[in-house]
Amino acid sequence: MGEVTKIRTACRQCHGGCGVIAHVKDGKVIKVEGDPNSPISHGTMCSKGLAVTQLAYHPDRILHPMKKTANGWQRISWDEALDTIKDKFQAVIDQFGPEHIVVGQGTGRDYESHLYRFANQLGTPNVLTAGHMCYVSRVASTLITVGNLPICDYAGGPKCIVMWACNPQWTNPDEYKGTTFWKALRNGAKLICIDPRKGFVANKADLWLQLRPGTDAALGMGFHSVIIEEELYDKDFVEHYIHGWDAFKDRVKDYPLDKVQDITWVDKELVRKAARMYAKTKPACIHWGVPTEQTNNCADCTRILTGLMAATGNLDAPGGNVLFVNPPTRTVAEFSRHKDLSPEQRAKRLGGDQYKLGARVAFITPKVAWESILTGKPYQLKAGLLCGTNPVVTRANAREAYEALKKLEFLAVIDFFMTPTADLADIFLPAATWIEQNHVADNWKRHGFVLARQKCVEIGEAWQDHKIFMELGKRMGQEWWDTVEDALGYLLEPSGLTWEQFKEKGYLQGEMVYYKYKERGFSTKTGKVELYSDTLDKWGFDPIPKYTELPESPVSTPELLDKFPFILNAGLRTPTFFHSANRQMPWLREVRPDPIVEIHPETAKKIGVEAGDWVWIESPRGRVMERTKINDGIHPQVIVAEHGWWFPEIKEVGHGWQISNINLLTDNSHASMDPAIGSTNLRNCLCNVYPVKEGEARIPQWNG
Ligand SMILES: Nc1nc2c(c(=O)[nH]1)N[C@H]1C(S)=C(S)[C@@H](COP(=O)(O)OP(=O)(O)OC[C@H]3O[C@@H](n4cnc5c(=O)[nH]c(N)nc54)[C@H](O)[C@@H]3O)O[C@H]1N2
Ligand SMILES: Nc1nc2c(c(=O)[nH]1)N[C@H]1C(S)=C(S)[C@@H](COP(=O)(O)OP(=O)(O)OC[C@H]3O[C@@H](n4cnc5c(=O)[nH]c(N)nc54)[C@H](O)[C@@H]3O)O[C@H]1N2
Ligand code: SF4
Ligand SMILES: [Mo]
């Protein structure tokens, strides 16, 4: 029996970041534990990361490339798999042009640098990510407003935290870990929670604003309204560093508190109290979450909240919302070779002349991809490569996503498991998990760190995603390095460290400088915070942010209320799952065996259901079923449902993707999207909810 070797690495079972010590014995990771020396997680880990051995060594995991044949999936070699993709892509390029190939990924997974470099060298502008409604949309909107994404400076000791649509104890998203927030709170910070659901944060908060889902932009304008009326803004900052303050002030006049109360359902005196607390307590930070982006108000809401950080003088101030300084490594943008994509190819980006802010950060919104495949307009995508994404479950209007991917002539998918999306592929490539890869991790984030993720083991024939893009790219005549580690050396070059040296060090942190704008202004056209955006104006959008009513809501479509009297808030995360992932891991599934919808006790009584009952949730686009949990911390007219559900234990093709997939209910019509970004409305629509009758449907059952 071998000795246990301990390897220091970095988790990436969610957006990543936690420091890990992996215990390796006889070539196998037998357990992982938190690294107490991690500057980010300080020894903590969550249930998902701790369960990595159940992911990596899962019996259903696919550990070799496969091709689909008339007789089902058949094992093939890497050479055959990559040559097949190369030949197909080359044929599409020769016959139609590279823009007819779509390259896609899901949420941030640390390989966007390689994916974009591959797509750019291929010559396709059609990169499909989750960025249209998650994180990158916040980045795009803040880039044109303040030049970078402002992040809470928890280390700087905020005295007031506004938790605006985020639940970091469960989600640890992007730059944030729940532990960091928790520490700041325990140091005595005041807490304002803006959330339609009473969860952990709302329970701890000094003030909880239970708004109508999706009305954040209006509430933000309510905050501005109080701050302007009571002159609580930072006069010096406003005078010297905001472009368009007067025009913005005029716009805020459209949002008197009575109107804000009508739109948001939040008592106007509570809005006033919260705005005062935020503006008067210094320093204060706004910790924002993804629901602010998943509506037609995406860009405007981001700009309104950024405006709050600016107007109160909390921008780039210690303990406020800061623009962290990256460590001296190459950024994702630098690595990606965006310049390789010629202006002619860029001009062909699907939806690029409509969703111009999205195009600016080089993604397409899924809607235009599905339309292209299904209608051939403006031209037809012919082939695709999807890495680490399950759009059949995770994108709005899942049925359209399914029909489109089914129709696509050729699809290659990179994943760990056969999923409802992988079922539609022609070639399956097996990806390595985070314990099987070397990477300069977290380099896409804006928290000022990069971390060493070290390969602990190799499993089967799986390759890390980075290597897959490199090897496929090389076959297609692209410029790459010989090895993954050589490419990491290039990423690290400005720091003067080799990969081996960096691995020893464990992490790098950029040196923080506050108030950078005082020396060099903001990285915008005017050098100021642009609450009036000439860029948006030039593109034909409203240059000043505002609230636009949700396209399907009690206000905009009252005629639907007879049939669909409730608001569906879709996308409740759980601590154990990551979107559509982890349902096959026993440690995690045991905690949460079924898809859950939360219903207010009064509503449950009205519709005749009790805790544990299966209910139909129906929107104008379809119906699915989930299991009732009673929650009196939500509004009686709102139901809150989990997303991401399919059933890996159902072995037939499709794995029950239609049973509880909430995105069969969400809308992706152009009218429902953010006009500048193309953000889809994944969170809110109208619905009905009623009991599933006995014998009416097949009820999924998890048996371990
Ligand atoms: N209704 C509703 N829908 C939502 C949301 C919501 O709030 N409401 N949230 C949305 C958000 S914010 C996002 S970002 C998207 C996420 O959407 P996706 O990224 O598409 O969803 P996931 O289920 O996380 O990932 C899909 C696949 O990636 C695989 N995978 C995981 N890690 C790796 C890896 O390292 N390499 C490879 N090759 N594969 C990997 C998993 O096995 C899984 O099958 O979902 C969105 N969907
Ligand atoms: N365990 C786990 N962790 C995850 C994920 C996961 O699937 N599982 N997904 C990852 C991804 S890709 C992302 S983007 C992040 C997202 O992480 P967060 O930004 O934390 O997003 P959510 O948990 O979806 O929602 C946060 C809070 O917003 C509330 N909320 C819902 N709708 C609204 C609204 O309209 N307005 C306001 N103000 N609040 C609202 C919810 O009730 C919830 O308490 O999490 C990441 N981390
Ligand atoms: S929070 Fe994310 S990075 Fe940390 S242990 Fe959990 S899955 Fe891993
Ligand atoms: Mo996300």
PDB file of N, CA, C and O in Angstrom, residues 435-481:
ATOM      1  N   ILE A 435      -9.306  18.106 -10.373  1.00  0.00           N
ATOM      2  CA  ILE A 435      -8.177  17.419  -9.718  1.00  0.00           C
ATOM      3  C   ILE A 435      -7.242  16.784 -10.755  1.00  0.00           C
ATOM      4  O   ILE A 435      -6.220  16.219 -10.416  1.00  0.00           O
ATOM      5  N   GLU A 436      -7.643  16.899 -12.053  1.00  0.00           N
ATOM      6  CA  GLU A 436      -6.838  16.301 -13.126  1.00  0.00           C
ATOM      7  C   GLU A 436      -6.241  17.370 -14.032  1.00  0.00           C
ATOM      8  O   GLU A 436      -5.988  17.095 -15.207  1.00  0.00           O
ATOM      9  N   GLN A 437      -6.108  18.609 -13.529  1.00  0.00           N
ATOM     10  CA  GLN A 437      -5.616  19.640 -14.449  1.00  0.00           C
ATOM     11  C   GLN A 437      -4.642  20.621 -13.799  1.00  0.00           C
ATOM     12  O   GLN A 437      -4.687  20.879 -12.596  1.00  0.00           O
ATOM     13  N   ASN A 438      -3.756  21.147 -14.654  1.00  0.00           N
ATOM     14  CA  ASN A 438      -2.886  22.261 -14.277  1.00  0.00           C
ATOM     15  C   ASN A 438      -3.466  23.534 -14.863  1.00  0.00           C
ATOM     16  O   ASN A 438      -3.798  23.577 -16.051  1.00  0.00           O
ATOM     17  N   HIS A 439      -3.571  24.562 -14.023  1.00  0.00           N
ATOM     18  CA  HIS A 439      -4.059  25.828 -14.586  1.00  0.00           C
ATOM     19  C   HIS A 439      -3.722  27.013 -13.679  1.00  0.00           C
ATOM     20  O   HIS A 439      -3.573  26.855 -12.464  1.00  0.00           O
ATOM     21  N   VAL A 440      -3.619  28.182 -14.311  1.00  0.00           N
ATOM     22  CA  VAL A 440      -3.531  29.440 -13.560  1.00  0.00           C
ATOM     23  C   VAL A 440      -4.981  29.847 -13.299  1.00  0.00           C
ATOM     24  O   VAL A 440      -5.616  30.516 -14.110  1.00  0.00           O
ATOM     25  N   ALA A 441      -5.496  29.349 -12.184  1.00  0.00           N
ATOM     26  CA  ALA A 441      -6.940  29.437 -11.942  1.00  0.00           C
ATOM     27  C   ALA A 441      -7.357  30.836 -11.500  1.00  0.00           C
ATOM     28  O   ALA A 441      -6.552  31.607 -10.983  1.00  0.00           O
ATOM     29  N   ASP A 442      -8.634  31.116 -11.698  1.00  0.00           N
ATOM     30  CA  ASP A 442      -9.273  32.376 -11.297  1.00  0.00           C
ATOM     31  C   ASP A 442      -8.807  33.562 -12.131  1.00  0.00           C
ATOM     32  O   ASP A 442      -9.088  34.703 -11.772  1.00  0.00           O
ATOM     33  N   ASN A 443      -8.110  33.296 -13.248  1.00  0.00           N
ATOM     34  CA  ASN A 443      -7.554  34.452 -13.982  1.00  0.00           C
ATOM     35  C   ASN A 443      -8.615  35.254 -14.728  1.00  0.00           C
ATOM     36  O   ASN A 443      -8.335  36.311 -15.249  1.00  0.00           O
ATOM     37  N   TRP A 444      -9.857  34.771 -14.762  1.00  0.00           N
ATOM     38  CA  TRP A 444     -10.945  35.553 -15.389  1.00  0.00           C
ATOM     39  C   TRP A 444     -11.635  36.475 -14.394  1.00  0.00           C
ATOM     40  O   TRP A 444     -12.428  37.317 -14.768  1.00  0.00           O
ATOM     41  N   LYS A 445     -11.340  36.286 -13.094  1.00  0.00           N
ATOM     42  CA  LYS A 445     -12.071  37.050 -12.085  1.00  0.00           C
ATOM     43  C   LYS A 445     -11.424  38.409 -11.839  1.00  0.00           C
ATOM     44  O   LYS A 445     -10.332  38.678 -12.295  1.00  0.00           O
ATOM     45  N   ARG A 446     -12.129  39.207 -11.067  1.00  0.00           N
ATOM     46  CA  ARG A 446     -11.643  40.564 -10.831  1.00  0.00           C
ATOM     47  C   ARG A 446     -11.453  40.827  -9.340  1.00  0.00           C
ATOM     48  O   ARG A 446     -11.789  41.883  -8.830  1.00  0.00           O
ATOM     49  N   HIS A 447     -10.895  39.818  -8.647  1.00  0.00           N
ATOM     50  CA  HIS A 447     -10.674  39.987  -7.208  1.00  0.00           C
ATOM     51  C   HIS A 447      -9.190  40.166  -6.879  1.00  0.00           C
ATOM     52  O   HIS A 447      -8.814  40.222  -5.721  1.00  0.00           O
ATOM     53  N   GLY A 448      -8.357  40.210  -7.940  1.00  0.00           N
ATOM     54  CA  GLY A 448      -6.943  40.503  -7.716  1.00  0.00           C
ATOM     55  C   GLY A 448      -6.067  39.297  -7.431  1.00  0.00           C
ATOM     56  O   GLY A 448      -4.909  39.469  -7.039  1.00  0.00           O
ATOM     57  N   PHE A 449      -6.594  38.074  -7.614  1.00  0.00           N
ATOM     58  CA  PHE A 449      -5.796  36.870  -7.361  1.00  0.00           C
ATOM     59  C   PHE A 449      -5.693  35.990  -8.607  1.00  0.00           C
ATOM     60  O   PHE A 449      -6.609  35.968  -9.425  1.00  0.00           O
ATOM     61  N   VAL A 450      -4.607  35.231  -8.713  1.00  0.00           N
ATOM     62  CA  VAL A 450      -4.595  34.012  -9.533  1.00  0.00           C
ATOM     63  C   VAL A 450      -4.066  32.888  -8.642  1.00  0.00           C
ATOM     64  O   VAL A 450      -3.264  33.127  -7.733  1.00  0.00           O
ATOM     65  N   LEU A 451      -4.566  31.685  -8.883  1.00  0.00           N
ATOM     66  CA  LEU A 451      -4.265  30.558  -7.994  1.00  0.00           C
ATOM     67  C   LEU A 451      -3.697  29.394  -8.794  1.00  0.00           C
ATOM     68  O   LEU A 451      -4.059  29.193  -9.951  1.00  0.00           O
ATOM     69  N   ALA A 452      -2.846  28.614  -8.136  1.00  0.00           N
ATOM     70  CA  ALA A 452      -2.281  27.441  -8.814  1.00  0.00           C
ATOM     71  C   ALA A 452      -3.212  26.246  -8.631  1.00  0.00           C
ATOM     72  O   ALA A 452      -3.449  25.811  -7.508  1.00  0.00           O
ATOM     73  N   ARG A 453      -3.745  25.783  -9.744  1.00  0.00           N
ATOM     74  CA  ARG A 453      -4.501  24.526  -9.696  1.00  0.00           C
ATOM     75  C   ARG A 453      -3.570  23.442 -10.234  1.00  0.00           C
ATOM     76  O   ARG A 453      -3.141  23.506 -11.374  1.00  0.00           O
ATOM     77  N   GLN A 454      -3.252  22.477  -9.377  1.00  0.00           N
ATOM     78  CA  GLN A 454      -2.259  21.466  -9.740  1.00  0.00           C
ATOM     79  C   GLN A 454      -2.903  20.142 -10.020  1.00  0.00           C
ATOM     80  O   GLN A 454      -3.779  19.701  -9.278  1.00  0.00           O
ATOM     81  N   LYS A 455      -2.402  19.506 -11.048  1.00  0.00           N
ATOM     82  CA  LYS A 455      -2.895  18.176 -11.387  1.00  0.00           C
ATOM     83  C   LYS A 455      -2.505  17.203 -10.273  1.00  0.00           C
ATOM     84  O   LYS A 455      -1.343  17.123  -9.872  1.00  0.00           O
ATOM     85  N   CYS A 456      -3.480  16.466  -9.744  1.00  0.00           N
ATOM     86  CA  CYS A 456      -3.204  15.494  -8.684  1.00  0.00           C
ATOM     87  C   CYS A 456      -3.137  14.081  -9.255  1.00  0.00           C
ATOM     88  O   CYS A 456      -2.371  13.247  -8.767  1.00  0.00           O
ATOM     89  N   VAL A 457      -3.995  13.814 -10.252  1.00  0.00           N
ATOM     90  CA  VAL A 457      -4.069  12.466 -10.832  1.00  0.00           C
ATOM     91  C   VAL A 457      -4.483  12.579 -12.295  1.00  0.00           C
ATOM     92  O   VAL A 457      -4.928  13.642 -12.746  1.00  0.00           O
ATOM     93  N   GLU A 458      -4.321  11.468 -13.019  1.00  0.00           N
ATOM     94  CA  GLU A 458      -4.936  11.359 -14.345  1.00  0.00           C
ATOM     95  C   GLU A 458      -5.939  10.222 -14.268  1.00  0.00           C
ATOM     96  O   GLU A 458      -5.684   9.216 -13.600  1.00  0.00           O
ATOM     97  N   ILE A 459      -7.076  10.379 -14.924  1.00  0.00           N
ATOM     98  CA  ILE A 459      -8.112   9.346 -14.851  1.00  0.00           C
ATOM     99  C   ILE A 459      -8.554   8.983 -16.270  1.00  0.00           C
ATOM    100  O   ILE A 459      -8.955   9.868 -17.044  1.00  0.00           O
ATOM    101  N   GLY A 460      -8.477   7.717 -16.595  1.00  0.00           N
ATOM    102  CA  GLY A 460      -8.888   7.243 -17.919  1.00  0.00           C
ATOM    103  C   GLY A 460      -8.164   8.004 -19.011  1.00  0.00           C
ATOM    104  O   GLY A 460      -6.982   8.343 -18.874  1.00  0.00           O
ATOM    105  N   GLU A 461      -8.883   8.298 -20.076  1.00  0.00           N
ATOM    106  CA  GLU A 461      -8.290   9.064 -21.176  1.00  0.00           C
ATOM    107  C   GLU A 461      -8.766  10.513 -21.169  1.00  0.00           C
ATOM    108  O   GLU A 461      -8.681  11.197 -22.185  1.00  0.00           O
ATOM    109  N   ALA A 462      -9.336  10.965 -20.041  1.00  0.00           N
ATOM    110  CA  ALA A 462      -9.859  12.334 -20.012  1.00  0.00           C
ATOM    111  C   ALA A 462      -8.729  13.353 -20.178  1.00  0.00           C
ATOM    112  O   ALA A 462      -7.627  13.157 -19.657  1.00  0.00           O
ATOM    113  N   TRP A 463      -9.025  14.419 -20.905  1.00  0.00           N
ATOM    114  CA  TRP A 463      -8.075  15.531 -21.066  1.00  0.00           C
ATOM    115  C   TRP A 463      -8.675  16.771 -20.453  1.00  0.00           C
ATOM    116  O   TRP A 463      -9.892  16.970 -20.536  1.00  0.00           O
ATOM    117  N   GLN A 464      -7.824  17.650 -19.935  1.00  0.00           N
ATOM    118  CA  GLN A 464      -8.372  18.910 -19.458  1.00  0.00           C
ATOM    119  C   GLN A 464      -8.801  19.736 -20.670  1.00  0.00           C
ATOM    120  O   GLN A 464      -8.198  19.654 -21.750  1.00  0.00           O
ATOM    121  N   ASP A 465      -9.854  20.534 -20.481  1.00  0.00           N
ATOM    122  CA  ASP A 465     -10.460  21.274 -21.595  1.00  0.00           C
ATOM    123  C   ASP A 465      -9.422  22.080 -22.372  1.00  0.00           C
ATOM    124  O   ASP A 465      -9.454  22.148 -23.602  1.00  0.00           O
ATOM    125  N   HIS A 466      -8.487  22.681 -21.617  1.00  0.00           N
ATOM    126  CA  HIS A 466      -7.467  23.515 -22.256  1.00  0.00           C
ATOM    127  C   HIS A 466      -6.704  22.708 -23.312  1.00  0.00           C
ATOM    128  O   HIS A 466      -6.438  23.175 -24.413  1.00  0.00           O
ATOM    129  N   LYS A 467      -6.373  21.493 -22.957  1.00  0.00           N
ATOM    130  CA  LYS A 467      -5.611  20.648 -23.885  1.00  0.00           C
ATOM    131  C   LYS A 467      -6.460  20.300 -25.107  1.00  0.00           C
ATOM    132  O   LYS A 467      -5.951  20.239 -26.228  1.00  0.00           O
ATOM    133  N   ILE A 468      -7.745  20.094 -24.878  1.00  0.00           N
ATOM    134  CA  ILE A 468      -8.617  19.749 -26.015  1.00  0.00           C
ATOM    135  C   ILE A 468      -8.625  20.893 -27.032  1.00  0.00           C
ATOM    136  O   ILE A 468      -8.455  20.677 -28.234  1.00  0.00           O
ATOM    137  N   PHE A 469      -8.790  22.129 -26.548  1.00  0.00           N
ATOM    138  CA  PHE A 469      -8.783  23.258 -27.486  1.00  0.00           C
ATOM    139  C   PHE A 469      -7.433  23.381 -28.181  1.00  0.00           C
ATOM    140  O   PHE A 469      -7.348  23.676 -29.375  1.00  0.00           O
ATOM    141  N   MET A 470      -6.362  23.147 -27.420  1.00  0.00           N
ATOM    142  CA  MET A 470      -5.015  23.263 -28.003  1.00  0.00           C
ATOM    143  C   MET A 470      -4.805  22.213 -29.096  1.00  0.00           C
ATOM    144  O   MET A 470      -4.338  22.523 -30.188  1.00  0.00           O
ATOM    145  N   GLU A 471      -5.150  20.980 -28.786  1.00  0.00           N
ATOM    146  CA  GLU A 471      -4.844  19.895 -29.739  1.00  0.00           C
ATOM    147  C   GLU A 471      -5.745  19.970 -30.973  1.00  0.00           C
ATOM    148  O   GLU A 471      -5.288  19.716 -32.079  1.00  0.00           O
ATOM    149  N   LEU A 472      -7.004  20.328 -30.768  1.00  0.00           N
ATOM    150  CA  LEU A 472      -7.887  20.491 -31.928  1.00  0.00           C
ATOM    151  C   LEU A 472      -7.413  21.684 -32.758  1.00  0.00           C
ATOM    152  O   LEU A 472      -7.351  21.613 -33.993  1.00  0.00           O
ATOM    153  N   GLY A 473      -7.062  22.754 -32.059  1.00  0.00           N
ATOM    154  CA  GLY A 473      -6.570  23.952 -32.745  1.00  0.00           C
ATOM    155  C   GLY A 473      -5.334  23.656 -33.582  1.00  0.00           C
ATOM    156  O   GLY A 473      -5.235  24.070 -34.735  1.00  0.00           O
ATOM    157  N   LYS A 474      -4.398  22.917 -33.011  1.00  0.00           N
ATOM    158  CA  LYS A 474      -3.154  22.604 -33.753  1.00  0.00           C
ATOM    159  C   LYS A 474      -3.478  21.820 -35.013  1.00  0.00           C
ATOM    160  O   LYS A 474      -2.906  22.051 -36.069  1.00  0.00           O
ATOM    161  N   ARG A 475      -4.409  20.880 -34.885  1.00  0.00           N
ATOM    162  CA  ARG A 475      -4.793  20.107 -36.070  1.00  0.00           C
ATOM    163  C   ARG A 475      -5.390  21.000 -37.147  1.00  0.00           C
ATOM    164  O   ARG A 475      -5.364  20.674 -38.338  1.00  0.00           O
ATOM    165  N   MET A 476      -5.977  22.119 -36.722  1.00  0.00           N
ATOM    166  CA  MET A 476      -6.601  23.014 -37.704  1.00  0.00           C
ATOM    167  C   MET A 476      -5.645  24.112 -38.133  1.00  0.00           C
ATOM    168  O   MET A 476      -6.043  25.108 -38.728  1.00  0.00           O
ATOM    169  N   GLY A 477      -4.359  23.932 -37.804  1.00  0.00           N
ATOM    170  CA  GLY A 477      -3.341  24.879 -38.268  1.00  0.00           C
ATOM    171  C   GLY A 477      -3.205  26.110 -37.390  1.00  0.00           C
ATOM    172  O   GLY A 477      -2.614  27.116 -37.798  1.00  0.00           O
ATOM    173  N   GLN A 478      -3.745  26.087 -36.178  1.00  0.00           N
ATOM    174  CA  GLN A 478      -3.659  27.255 -35.303  1.00  0.00           C
ATOM    175  C   GLN A 478      -2.340  27.277 -34.529  1.00  0.00           C
ATOM    176  O   GLN A 478      -1.674  26.261 -34.375  1.00  0.00           O
ATOM    177  N   GLU A 479      -2.045  28.469 -34.014  1.00  0.00           N
ATOM    178  CA  GLU A 479      -0.815  28.634 -33.222  1.00  0.00           C
ATOM    179  C   GLU A 479      -1.085  28.356 -31.748  1.00  0.00           C
ATOM    180  O   GLU A 479      -1.871  29.075 -31.107  1.00  0.00           O
ATOM    181  N   TRP A 480      -0.459  27.334 -31.209  1.00  0.00           N
ATOM    182  CA  TRP A 480      -0.564  27.009 -29.792  1.00  0.00           C
ATOM    183  C   TRP A 480       0.804  26.552 -29.306  1.00  0.00           C
ATOM    184  O   TRP A 480       1.739  26.448 -30.084  1.00  0.00           O
ATOM    185  N   TRP A 481       0.903  26.224 -28.040  1.00  0.00           N
ATOM    186  CA  TRP A 481       2.149  25.744 -27.477  1.00  0.00           C
ATOM    187  C   TRP A 481       2.181  24.217 -27.515  1.00  0.00           C
ATOM    188  O   TRP A 481       1.139  23.586 -27.737  1.00  0.00           O
TER     189      TRP A 481
END
